[in-house]
Amino acid sequence: MTRMRTKIGCALLCMATVLVACNGDSSTPPSSAPTDSGAVSAAAVNTTNVAGEPEKSAYKDSDYATDWTQENPVYIKLNGTAATIEGTGAKAKDKSVAITSPGTYVVSGTWEDGQITVEVSDTEKVRLVLNGADLTNKSGAALYIKEADKVTIVLQEGTTNKISDAANYAAAGTSDDEPNAAIYSKADLTLTGTGSLIVRGNYNDGLTSKDDLKITGGTIEIHAVDDGLLGRDLVAVKDGTIAIEAGGDGIKTTNDTDASKGSIAIEGGSFRIKAGSDGLQSAAAIRIDGGTYDIVAGGGSANGAVRTGNDRPGSWGGPNTAQQTAADDSPSTKGIKAAKTILVTSGTLTIDSSDDAVHSNGTISIAGGELRITSGDDGIHGNTSIAITGGTIDIAKSYEGIESSEITITDGIIRLVASDDGINIAGGNDGSSVGGRPGQNNFTAAGQGKLVIRGGSLTVDAAGDGLDSNGSIDMTGGTVIVNGPTSSGNGALDYDGTFTISGGTLIAAGSAGMAMAPSEQSAGRSVLMTFSQTKAAGTVVELKDNSGNVIVSATPSKAYQTVVFSSPALKQDTAYTLYAGGTKIVDFNISGSVTWLNESGVTSGRSAGPGGAGGNPGMNRGRGAGTGMERPAP
């Protein structure tokens, strides 16, 4: 269908974001140790504000500081099978270098089998400058930060640094505090600089911090058997070029016991993530304020479950018990996943995922940015609610395009393709909240949930229902265009409660068997036309007034037998003519909120069945249960 062009003003998300002031660190290290003089920039997430959205906090000076030449550094020189130390504060013994005093340490050279450890008091800081270092440990973690207040790794300009751990650890334990990554830190950890770092996590994870993990610069490449980047309490990225190939999750937080922790915050940078499980996974919130992302999760949408519109709960159809069990046992393979909330204000995100591309067990807010999505399941799924107030969203492939209990669209440009429903107000939780899913949802009672359209542009190409609400739909503005479905078991519009329309432009073309129009209590005017025969895709359909002026025009991209028009230009007690393929079809007058047409003219009440055969399309649906039983048997 031709896309109705409307001028969309990108709206900023309206929320009272509270910036957390960042004072200098409490400790006073020696002159050779790095210091923090105060707040530099607001960029990291570690809590949520009163509105429930992810909140920004601040970076510190030491998160950016790369000039170490005036700090009386200690030099650690690796020479193949051993290491030499120039300065005090570190000691080399056998296959290890132990850093036991705060300060700045410069590491260079190659170590074929060794480990660097950091163990200072929990009030002291260490800066570790990687200046052309190649460190491999054949029996455990290569860099192990046992204790400190904070460690900053500086990637020296013009250098490439490599850190790899063993495939099997000699002293592997079962405790969560045991090292399991090539770089493993029990303290806050920051990576900065303009050099490069290649990390190979051959045992489990690539780079792990049990506290906060921040990145403010550098080119970082991570290969990990399991997770790539893991910060238990926080992962925050200000800038940098990051490439991750992980058998598990790409970037991850795990603290789900402290409400103020466990978030991911990204303000900028470039990301290329190929993850066997989730691309980004947060135990709390995810906030994206910029950056470019290329995320492939679970092998991409080509690995999504093979499903049709029949994969629904209830006796109407769906996966069998064996399929359900297999899906429950499978890993989560979502592009971006958060336990509580996701906020996107800016950035360019390209996501190809075998499960949901963007998924929150709570809420999702999209205020800006550009999302390009191909998904083997839902394009965007929020268990509780989704609010879209700006940005551009292109969902080129999905099972269901956008799904939640509550969806509100006030601005933005949305284009989506779905093999089932385009927009789905399903109610309840997605079965994939924890792991994979076979395509089922837990539906609530009929009448619950709501789709609200206040503005923006929405174009839907759906094989199932175009706009499907288990509750109601309310449209007061914007432009909505629906192409499809072509099967008689679905409708371009499908709602259990009411669909009130008082503004905006709606064009919905699809099959006739389940066709619905907006509710008659609407303040706006709408027309539902049913043709005697299916019209071919690309057949232009128009409404003209008595002077021959085109009031509404559309070119459906799929074959259609019904079309719904609603526009502020449609006036009460006014004559119009409907054309299809350039041929006059019918003259009619609008005399109510909903006008039901067939090729013979206005029908009595809601009897606009195909060819005037009678019977309201979509009325005999048994919709009370809201469990998927409202559909005819396939």
XYZ file of C-alpha atoms in Angstrom:
634
model
C 0.000 0.000 0.000
C 1.331 3.486 -0.732
C 2.708 5.043 2.391
C 0.881 8.144 3.543
C 3.595 10.752 4.064
C 3.165 12.821 7.181
C 5.625 15.195 8.782
C 6.837 13.485 11.910
C 8.531 15.563 14.561
C 10.756 13.369 16.704
C 9.628 13.878 20.276
C 11.920 13.621 23.238
C 10.841 11.221 25.908
C 9.066 13.120 28.649
C 10.532 11.946 31.901
C 12.072 13.477 34.973
C 15.590 12.081 34.738
C 17.594 12.813 37.846
C 21.335 13.131 37.378
C 23.334 11.560 40.153
C 26.123 13.876 41.236
C 29.545 12.315 41.159
C 32.047 13.527 43.744
C 35.702 12.580 43.862
C 36.675 9.205 45.272
C 36.906 9.129 49.041
C 40.391 7.711 49.255
C 43.572 9.794 48.970
C 46.166 7.649 47.199
C 49.870 8.441 46.876
C 50.966 10.930 44.232
C 51.745 8.105 41.825
C 48.182 6.744 42.007
C 45.349 7.992 39.786
C 42.855 10.401 41.302
C 39.314 11.475 40.498
C 38.609 15.196 40.652
C 34.885 15.126 40.050
C 32.106 14.673 37.555
C 32.993 14.886 33.885
C 29.948 13.620 32.031
C 26.622 12.015 32.781
C 26.437 8.671 31.054
C 26.069 5.538 33.146
C 23.063 3.776 34.599
C 22.907 2.431 38.128
C 19.338 3.004 39.228
C 15.888 4.062 38.021
C 14.056 7.323 38.481
C 10.627 7.849 39.967
C 8.988 7.213 36.598
C 10.612 3.816 36.392
C 12.927 4.739 33.523
C 16.672 4.048 33.623
C 18.524 6.963 35.172
C 21.896 8.462 34.296
C 24.821 8.764 36.675
C 28.308 10.159 36.137
C 31.755 9.131 34.985
C 34.840 10.299 36.847
C 38.093 11.846 35.685
C 39.983 8.582 36.080
C 37.579 6.917 33.647
C 39.141 9.049 30.897
C 42.700 9.701 32.097
C 45.287 8.238 29.720
C 48.379 10.349 30.431
C 50.535 8.321 32.821
C 53.995 9.635 31.993
C 54.077 12.122 34.908
C 52.908 9.638 37.526
C 56.216 7.902 38.379
C 54.998 4.591 36.961
C 56.269 1.107 37.701
C 57.325 -0.815 34.597
C 56.457 -4.498 34.182
C 58.392 -5.959 31.266
C 57.374 -9.389 30.009
C 60.090 -11.332 28.185
C 58.685 -14.640 27.007
C 58.920 -16.887 30.052
C 59.428 -14.399 32.875
C 58.968 -10.771 33.894
C 61.158 -7.985 35.259
C 59.999 -5.086 37.447
C 61.371 -1.536 37.397
C 60.095 0.251 40.487
C 58.346 -0.712 43.704
C 54.844 -1.983 44.375
C 54.975 -5.193 42.314
C 56.869 -8.440 42.608
C 57.594 -11.118 40.017
C 57.806 -14.731 41.141
C 57.727 -17.856 39.006
C 54.855 -17.370 36.567
C 53.132 -14.454 38.301
C 53.429 -10.741 38.906
C 51.674 -9.502 42.042
C 50.750 -5.818 42.296
C 50.310 -4.997 45.981
C 50.486 -1.176 46.159
C 48.333 1.544 44.594
C 49.802 3.421 41.649
C 50.378 3.256 37.921
C 51.908 0.178 36.277
C 52.988 -0.042 32.634
C 52.969 -3.546 31.112
C 54.792 -4.393 27.873
C 56.224 -7.441 26.124
C 55.090 -11.046 25.749
C 54.459 -13.637 28.410
C 53.801 -17.129 27.123
C 52.427 -18.522 30.380
C 51.870 -16.212 33.331
C 49.409 -14.204 35.394
C 49.225 -10.653 36.684
C 47.306 -10.144 39.935
C 46.214 -6.957 41.672
C 45.606 -7.011 45.402
C 45.485 -3.715 47.281
C 43.075 -2.445 49.911
C 39.450 -1.818 48.973
C 40.067 1.946 49.292
C 43.021 2.061 46.906
C 43.258 2.430 43.138
C 45.496 1.018 40.455
C 46.088 2.161 36.895
C 47.313 -0.587 34.567
C 48.719 0.677 31.257
C 48.845 -1.960 28.516
C 51.676 -0.748 26.297
C 52.045 -3.528 23.763
C 51.408 -6.430 26.154
C 50.724 -10.028 25.101
C 49.772 -12.077 28.153
C 48.714 -15.738 28.118
C 47.980 -17.967 31.089
C 47.819 -21.707 30.434
C 46.356 -22.623 33.823
C 43.883 -19.868 34.780
C 42.888 -16.217 34.365
C 45.561 -14.021 32.782
C 44.672 -10.817 34.656
C 43.129 -11.356 38.102
C 42.096 -8.326 40.188
C 41.583 -9.794 43.645
C 40.914 -6.603 45.585
C 40.944 -2.840 45.019
C 38.595 0.094 45.106
C 39.030 0.558 41.376
C 41.338 -0.540 38.564
C 41.659 1.432 35.328
C 43.131 -0.303 32.280
C 44.645 2.175 29.834
C 45.088 0.973 26.238
C 48.122 2.911 25.103
C 47.791 4.767 21.821
C 49.211 2.918 18.819
C 49.513 -0.446 20.580
C 47.767 -3.797 20.195
C 47.448 -5.796 23.397
C 46.388 -9.423 23.821
C 45.154 -11.288 26.886
C 44.153 -14.971 26.874
C 43.320 -17.495 29.580
C 43.448 -21.290 29.721
C 40.857 -23.626 28.273
C 40.955 -25.518 31.591
C 41.770 -23.944 34.947
C 44.144 -25.827 37.223
C 42.383 -24.542 40.342
C 38.832 -24.238 39.060
C 36.278 -24.052 41.864
C 32.519 -23.892 42.171
C 32.208 -20.531 43.956
C 30.861 -17.501 42.106
C 33.939 -15.637 43.369
C 36.338 -17.946 41.564
C 37.953 -16.488 38.417
C 36.333 -17.683 35.208
C 37.441 -15.059 32.664
C 40.612 -14.013 30.862
C 40.315 -10.663 32.683
C 38.585 -11.135 36.032
C 38.024 -8.338 38.541
C 36.424 -8.242 41.979
C 36.670 -4.442 41.935
C 35.264 -1.639 39.782
C 36.976 -1.817 36.403
C 37.319 0.835 33.669
C 38.873 0.467 30.206
C 40.006 3.631 28.447
C 42.550 4.867 25.908
C 42.915 4.729 22.143
C 44.866 1.504 21.722
C 43.567 -1.992 20.993
C 42.857 -5.004 23.176
C 42.126 -8.554 22.035
C 40.711 -10.828 24.731
C 40.253 -14.571 24.385
C 38.151 -16.203 27.068
C 38.959 -19.825 26.352
C 37.568 -21.161 29.635
C 34.330 -19.220 30.085
C 33.934 -15.429 29.929
C 36.084 -12.837 28.210
C 36.107 -9.856 30.584
C 34.296 -9.860 33.929
C 33.885 -7.368 36.774
C 32.070 -8.389 39.932
C 31.300 -4.682 40.476
C 31.004 -1.892 37.873
C 32.480 -2.203 34.388
C 32.958 0.985 32.363
C 34.458 1.590 28.921
C 35.303 5.088 27.725
C 37.521 4.326 24.732
C 39.707 1.913 22.850
C 39.245 -0.810 20.270
C 38.258 -3.992 22.072
C 37.836 -7.414 20.500
C 36.528 -10.278 22.628
C 36.188 -13.982 21.843
C 34.569 -15.979 24.641
C 33.326 -19.505 25.176
C 30.466 -18.055 27.230
C 29.781 -14.361 27.941
C 31.812 -11.580 26.342
C 31.581 -8.555 28.667
C 30.088 -9.035 32.135
C 29.646 -6.466 34.880
C 27.741 -7.779 37.853
C 26.506 -4.374 39.066
C 26.828 -2.226 35.944
C 28.085 -2.130 32.371
C 28.456 1.428 31.067
C 29.999 2.473 27.752
C 30.801 6.058 26.841
C 32.830 5.408 23.686
C 34.962 2.814 21.934
C 34.870 0.225 19.186
C 33.779 -3.141 20.562
C 33.534 -6.461 18.729
C 32.289 -9.520 20.623
C 31.939 -13.132 19.546
C 30.465 -15.096 22.441
C 28.992 -18.546 22.871
C 26.722 -17.118 25.570
C 25.622 -13.483 26.025
C 27.452 -10.598 24.397
C 27.147 -7.958 27.151
C 25.590 -8.877 30.481
C 24.808 -7.784 34.049
C 23.719 -10.192 36.757
C 22.867 -8.311 39.982
C 19.166 -8.976 40.453
C 19.081 -8.512 44.245
C 19.860 -4.778 44.569
C 17.238 -2.546 42.955
C 19.843 0.156 42.236
C 22.199 -2.160 40.347
C 22.360 -4.587 37.468
C 21.854 -2.129 34.586
C 23.466 -1.514 31.192
C 23.974 2.072 29.998
C 25.456 2.937 26.626
C 25.959 6.523 25.490
C 28.126 5.980 22.435
C 30.542 3.707 20.650
C 30.399 1.096 17.929
C 29.324 -2.483 18.669
C 29.472 -5.653 16.627
C 28.080 -8.537 18.666
C 27.601 -12.138 17.620
C 26.149 -14.070 20.547
C 24.986 -17.646 20.914
C 22.471 -16.406 23.488
C 21.355 -12.788 24.095
C 23.171 -9.856 22.533
C 22.619 -7.553 25.527
C 21.134 -8.955 28.727
C 20.453 -6.897 31.845
C 19.286 -8.080 35.240
C 17.581 -4.685 35.604
C 17.433 -1.859 33.055
C 19.016 -1.002 29.698
C 19.437 2.587 28.552
C 20.781 3.422 25.084
C 21.544 7.080 24.363
C 23.668 6.650 21.253
C 26.084 4.403 19.409
C 25.842 2.039 16.468
C 25.008 -1.638 16.942
C 25.153 -4.733 14.796
C 23.761 -7.581 16.905
C 23.218 -11.187 15.838
C 21.708 -13.392 18.553
C 21.184 -17.135 18.442
C 22.299 -17.377 14.841
C 19.790 -14.750 13.717
C 16.182 -14.840 12.574
C 16.888 -17.752 10.231
C 17.195 -19.897 13.367
C 13.841 -18.802 14.761
C 11.170 -21.393 15.474
C 9.173 -22.365 12.387
C 5.646 -21.258 13.219
C 2.472 -20.078 11.558
C -0.566 -18.283 12.910
C -1.661 -21.627 14.337
C 0.955 -21.509 17.112
C -1.381 -20.238 19.789
C -2.493 -21.573 23.140
C -5.765 -23.403 23.494
C -7.357 -26.103 21.414
C -7.315 -23.900 18.310
C -3.766 -25.049 17.692
C -0.203 -24.529 18.799
C 2.921 -26.471 19.609
C 2.632 -29.833 21.253
C 4.030 -30.679 24.680
C 7.317 -31.955 23.283
C 7.830 -28.711 21.381
C 6.990 -26.693 24.513
C 9.471 -28.634 26.644
C 12.230 -28.321 24.071
C 11.684 -24.566 23.868
C 11.670 -24.138 27.664
C 15.043 -25.892 27.868
C 16.621 -23.847 25.098
C 18.754 -20.761 25.855
C 17.416 -17.242 25.537
C 18.436 -15.828 22.154
C 17.137 -12.263 22.157
C 18.853 -9.244 20.697
C 18.369 -6.914 23.672
C 16.756 -8.173 26.880
C 16.115 -6.542 30.258
C 14.374 -7.830 33.354
C 12.725 -4.481 34.166
C 12.860 -1.771 31.533
C 14.486 -0.657 28.272
C 14.886 2.960 27.139
C 16.239 3.998 23.718
C 16.699 7.723 23.058
C 19.269 7.647 20.247
C 21.558 5.376 18.254
C 21.395 3.089 15.246
C 20.535 -0.497 16.141
C 20.605 -3.348 13.635
C 19.367 -6.550 15.285
C 19.001 -10.036 13.812
C 17.769 -12.466 16.471
C 16.275 -15.937 16.552
C 13.969 -14.873 19.424
C 12.614 -11.398 20.254
C 14.806 -8.579 18.976
C 13.970 -6.170 21.824
C 12.462 -7.736 24.945
C 11.633 -6.487 28.438
C 9.913 -8.415 31.184
C 8.560 -5.001 32.201
C 8.391 -1.838 30.087
C 9.971 -0.466 26.895
C 10.287 3.206 25.918
C 11.572 4.257 22.488
C 12.033 8.017 22.214
C 14.455 8.227 19.295
C 17.103 6.456 17.305
C 16.830 4.031 14.427
C 15.993 0.349 14.921
C 16.396 -2.132 12.060
C 15.029 -5.492 13.121
C 14.773 -9.004 11.742
C 13.451 -11.472 14.285
C 12.482 -15.125 14.451
C 9.862 -14.142 17.026
C 8.559 -10.739 18.158
C 10.212 -7.617 16.859
C 9.593 -5.669 20.090
C 8.011 -7.285 23.156
C 7.264 -5.766 26.572
C 5.379 -7.806 29.134
C 3.858 -4.723 30.774
C 3.882 -1.814 28.301
C 5.556 -0.228 25.298
C 5.681 3.546 24.669
C 6.949 4.886 21.332
C 7.427 8.647 21.291
C 9.923 9.056 18.454
C 12.553 7.435 16.297
C 12.363 5.162 13.270
C 11.546 1.472 13.636
C 11.874 -0.922 10.682
C 10.885 -4.518 11.450
C 11.631 -6.374 8.217
C 10.806 -9.823 9.604
C 8.956 -11.030 12.705
C 6.384 -13.480 13.970
C 4.518 -10.649 15.693
C 5.796 -7.145 15.117
C 5.153 -5.281 18.377
C 3.507 -6.985 21.351
C 2.551 -5.951 24.873
C -0.398 -5.567 27.235
C -0.365 -1.809 26.666
C 1.088 -0.034 23.609
C 1.080 3.749 23.151
C 2.356 5.437 19.988
C 2.609 9.225 20.046
C 5.273 9.876 17.403
C 7.878 8.190 15.259
C 7.942 6.232 12.020
C 7.167 2.514 12.278
C 7.205 -0.011 9.449
C 6.786 -3.688 10.204
C 6.300 -7.063 8.549
C 4.833 -9.952 10.562
C 4.029 -13.555 9.710
C 1.255 -13.347 12.317
C -0.108 -10.179 13.969
C 1.424 -6.799 13.250
C 0.533 -5.067 16.531
C -0.654 -7.424 19.254
C -2.218 -6.363 22.549
C -1.978 -9.812 24.041
C -2.044 -9.380 27.785
C 0.004 -11.491 30.147
C 3.620 -12.538 29.846
C 5.504 -13.780 26.854
C 6.505 -17.395 27.335
C 10.053 -16.362 26.459
C 10.528 -14.187 29.535
C 13.199 -16.546 30.809
C 14.334 -18.695 27.932
C 13.234 -19.540 24.424
C 9.612 -19.938 23.450
C 7.551 -21.803 20.900
C 5.408 -18.815 20.023
C 2.791 -18.927 22.767
C 1.499 -16.146 24.969
C -0.561 -16.319 28.152
C -3.690 -14.397 27.267
C -5.764 -12.528 29.817
C -9.532 -12.153 29.739
C -11.163 -10.384 26.812
C -11.384 -6.609 27.108
C -8.068 -6.131 28.872
C -5.132 -4.255 27.357
C -5.144 -1.263 25.058
C -3.532 0.111 21.904
C -3.377 3.916 21.915
C -2.329 5.856 18.798
C -1.866 9.600 19.288
C 0.451 10.377 16.360
C 3.299 9.149 14.244
C 3.249 6.916 11.189
C 2.572 3.170 11.343
C 2.680 0.856 8.323
C 1.831 -2.820 8.887
C 2.269 -5.810 6.574
C 0.725 -8.777 8.377
C -0.172 -12.333 7.465
C -2.286 -12.494 10.633
C -4.274 -9.616 12.101
C -2.939 -6.173 11.311
C -3.931 -4.437 14.562
C -4.978 -7.061 17.111
C -6.153 -6.018 20.570
C -7.291 -8.398 23.262
C -8.834 -5.254 24.711
C -9.525 -1.928 23.007
C -8.005 0.508 20.501
C -8.110 4.305 20.757
C -6.826 6.452 17.880
C -6.748 10.257 18.047
C -4.036 11.097 15.504
C -1.259 9.843 13.283
C -1.347 7.744 10.139
C -1.975 3.983 10.195
C -1.807 1.824 7.066
C -2.443 -1.918 7.201
C -1.665 -4.331 4.355
C -3.180 -7.776 4.861
C -4.101 -10.321 5.839
C -5.161 -12.286 2.773
C -6.577 -15.307 4.624
C -10.208 -15.275 5.729
C -9.274 -16.422 9.246
C -7.723 -13.044 10.120
C -8.602 -9.381 9.807
C -6.817 -6.127 9.174
C -8.476 -4.893 12.384
C -9.264 -7.191 15.311
C -10.365 -6.048 18.758
C -12.349 -7.498 21.642
C -13.557 -4.287 23.267
C -13.980 -1.068 21.296
C -12.038 0.783 18.621
C -12.751 4.484 19.022
C -11.276 6.837 16.459
C -11.466 10.620 16.672
C -8.499 11.745 14.577
C -5.742 10.675 12.258
C -5.858 8.712 9.023
C -6.573 4.968 8.941
C -6.395 2.753 5.843
C -6.701 -0.996 6.440
C -7.007 -3.428 3.533
C -7.374 -7.168 3.948
C -9.550 -10.238 3.665
C -13.304 -10.244 4.191
C -14.000 -13.216 6.443
C -13.096 -11.488 9.739
C -13.144 -7.825 8.709
C -13.985 -5.200 11.317
C -14.459 -1.438 11.255
C -13.915 1.028 14.107
C -16.689 1.190 16.715
C -19.875 3.112 16.028
C -19.406 5.227 19.162
C -16.368 6.838 17.506
C -16.347 10.602 17.047
C -14.569 10.200 13.702
C -16.077 8.880 10.475
C -15.030 5.605 8.891
C -16.044 3.516 5.868
C -15.719 -0.253 5.430
C -16.010 -1.405 1.825
C -16.447 -5.094 0.937
C -15.915 -6.125 -2.702
C -17.640 -9.074 -4.339
C -14.294 -10.380 -5.577
C -10.760 -10.098 -4.270
C -8.787 -7.235 -5.762
C -5.218 -7.848 -6.907
C -2.315 -6.339 -5.047
C -1.494 -2.916 -6.403
C -5.107 -2.089 -7.319
C -5.610 1.547 -6.353
C -8.685 2.277 -4.251
C -9.910 5.877 -3.829
C -12.645 7.939 -2.248
C -13.631 11.061 -4.163
C -16.088 13.819 -3.344
C -18.748 15.214 -5.727
C -16.208 17.538 -7.302
C -13.887 14.652 -8.138
C -11.324 15.541 -5.490
C -9.486 12.561 -4.031
C -10.172 12.478 -0.302
C -8.328 9.249 0.540
C -6.275 6.997 -1.727
C -4.321 3.792 -1.198
C -2.493 1.148 -3.166
C -2.546 -2.050 -1.095
C 0.566 -4.169 -1.504
C -1.426 -7.384 -1.044
C -4.600 -8.803 -2.513
C -7.651 -7.510 -0.612
C -11.426 -7.829 -0.459
C -12.159 -5.223 2.181
C -10.775 -1.801 2.897
C -11.403 0.530 5.841
C -10.989 4.293 5.460
C -11.067 6.859 8.233
C -9.938 10.451 7.879
C -10.800 13.871 9.322
C -11.624 14.802 5.699
C -14.695 12.522 5.755
C -17.772 14.593 6.598
C -21.200 13.694 7.880
C -24.135 13.809 5.419
C -21.786 14.141 2.458
C -21.790 12.217 -0.837
C -18.727 10.270 -1.988
C -17.762 7.855 -4.753
C -15.481 4.860 -4.305
C -13.203 3.805 -7.177
C -11.048 0.693 -7.534
C -8.512 0.283 -10.314
C -9.772 3.530 -11.846
C -13.320 2.136 -12.158
C -16.270 3.637 -10.347
C -17.657 1.071 -7.898
C -20.345 2.767 -5.791
C -21.842 6.137 -4.782
C -22.807 6.623 -1.163
C -23.552 9.133 1.583
C -21.992 9.179 5.024
C -24.793 9.330 7.549
C -23.190 7.889 10.698
C -19.912 7.167 12.406
C -19.454 3.922 10.439
C -20.652 3.387 6.871
C -20.848 -0.221 5.683
C -20.591 -0.620 1.924
C -20.667 -3.254 -0.757
C -20.920 -2.858 -4.493
C -24.705 -2.331 -4.228
C -24.341 0.636 -1.913
C -24.758 1.287 1.802
C -25.950 -1.807 3.613
C -28.412 -1.977 6.433
C -26.570 -1.641 9.717
C -23.617 -4.036 9.697
C -24.627 -6.375 6.899
C -21.787 -5.604 4.534
C -20.905 -9.196 3.812
C -19.012 -10.159 0.686
C -21.101 -9.281 -2.344
C -23.910 -8.080 -0.115
C -24.631 -11.565 1.123
C -25.265 -10.211 4.614
C -23.661 -10.980 7.925
C -21.245 -8.619 9.587
C -17.632 -9.580 8.913
C -15.971 -10.308 12.212
C -19.146 -10.472 14.321
C -19.512 -14.227 14.750
C -16.206 -14.793 16.486
C -17.026 -16.135 19.924
C -14.668 -13.503 21.334
C -15.624 -13.614 24.990
C -12.911 -15.939 26.230
C -9.976 -14.035 24.757
C -7.911 -17.191 24.654
C -7.311 -17.612 20.964
C -10.561 -19.591 20.645
C -12.143 -16.653 18.827
C -10.597 -17.888 15.593
C -12.015 -20.528 13.292
C -10.274 -23.867 13.194
C -7.520 -23.840 10.565
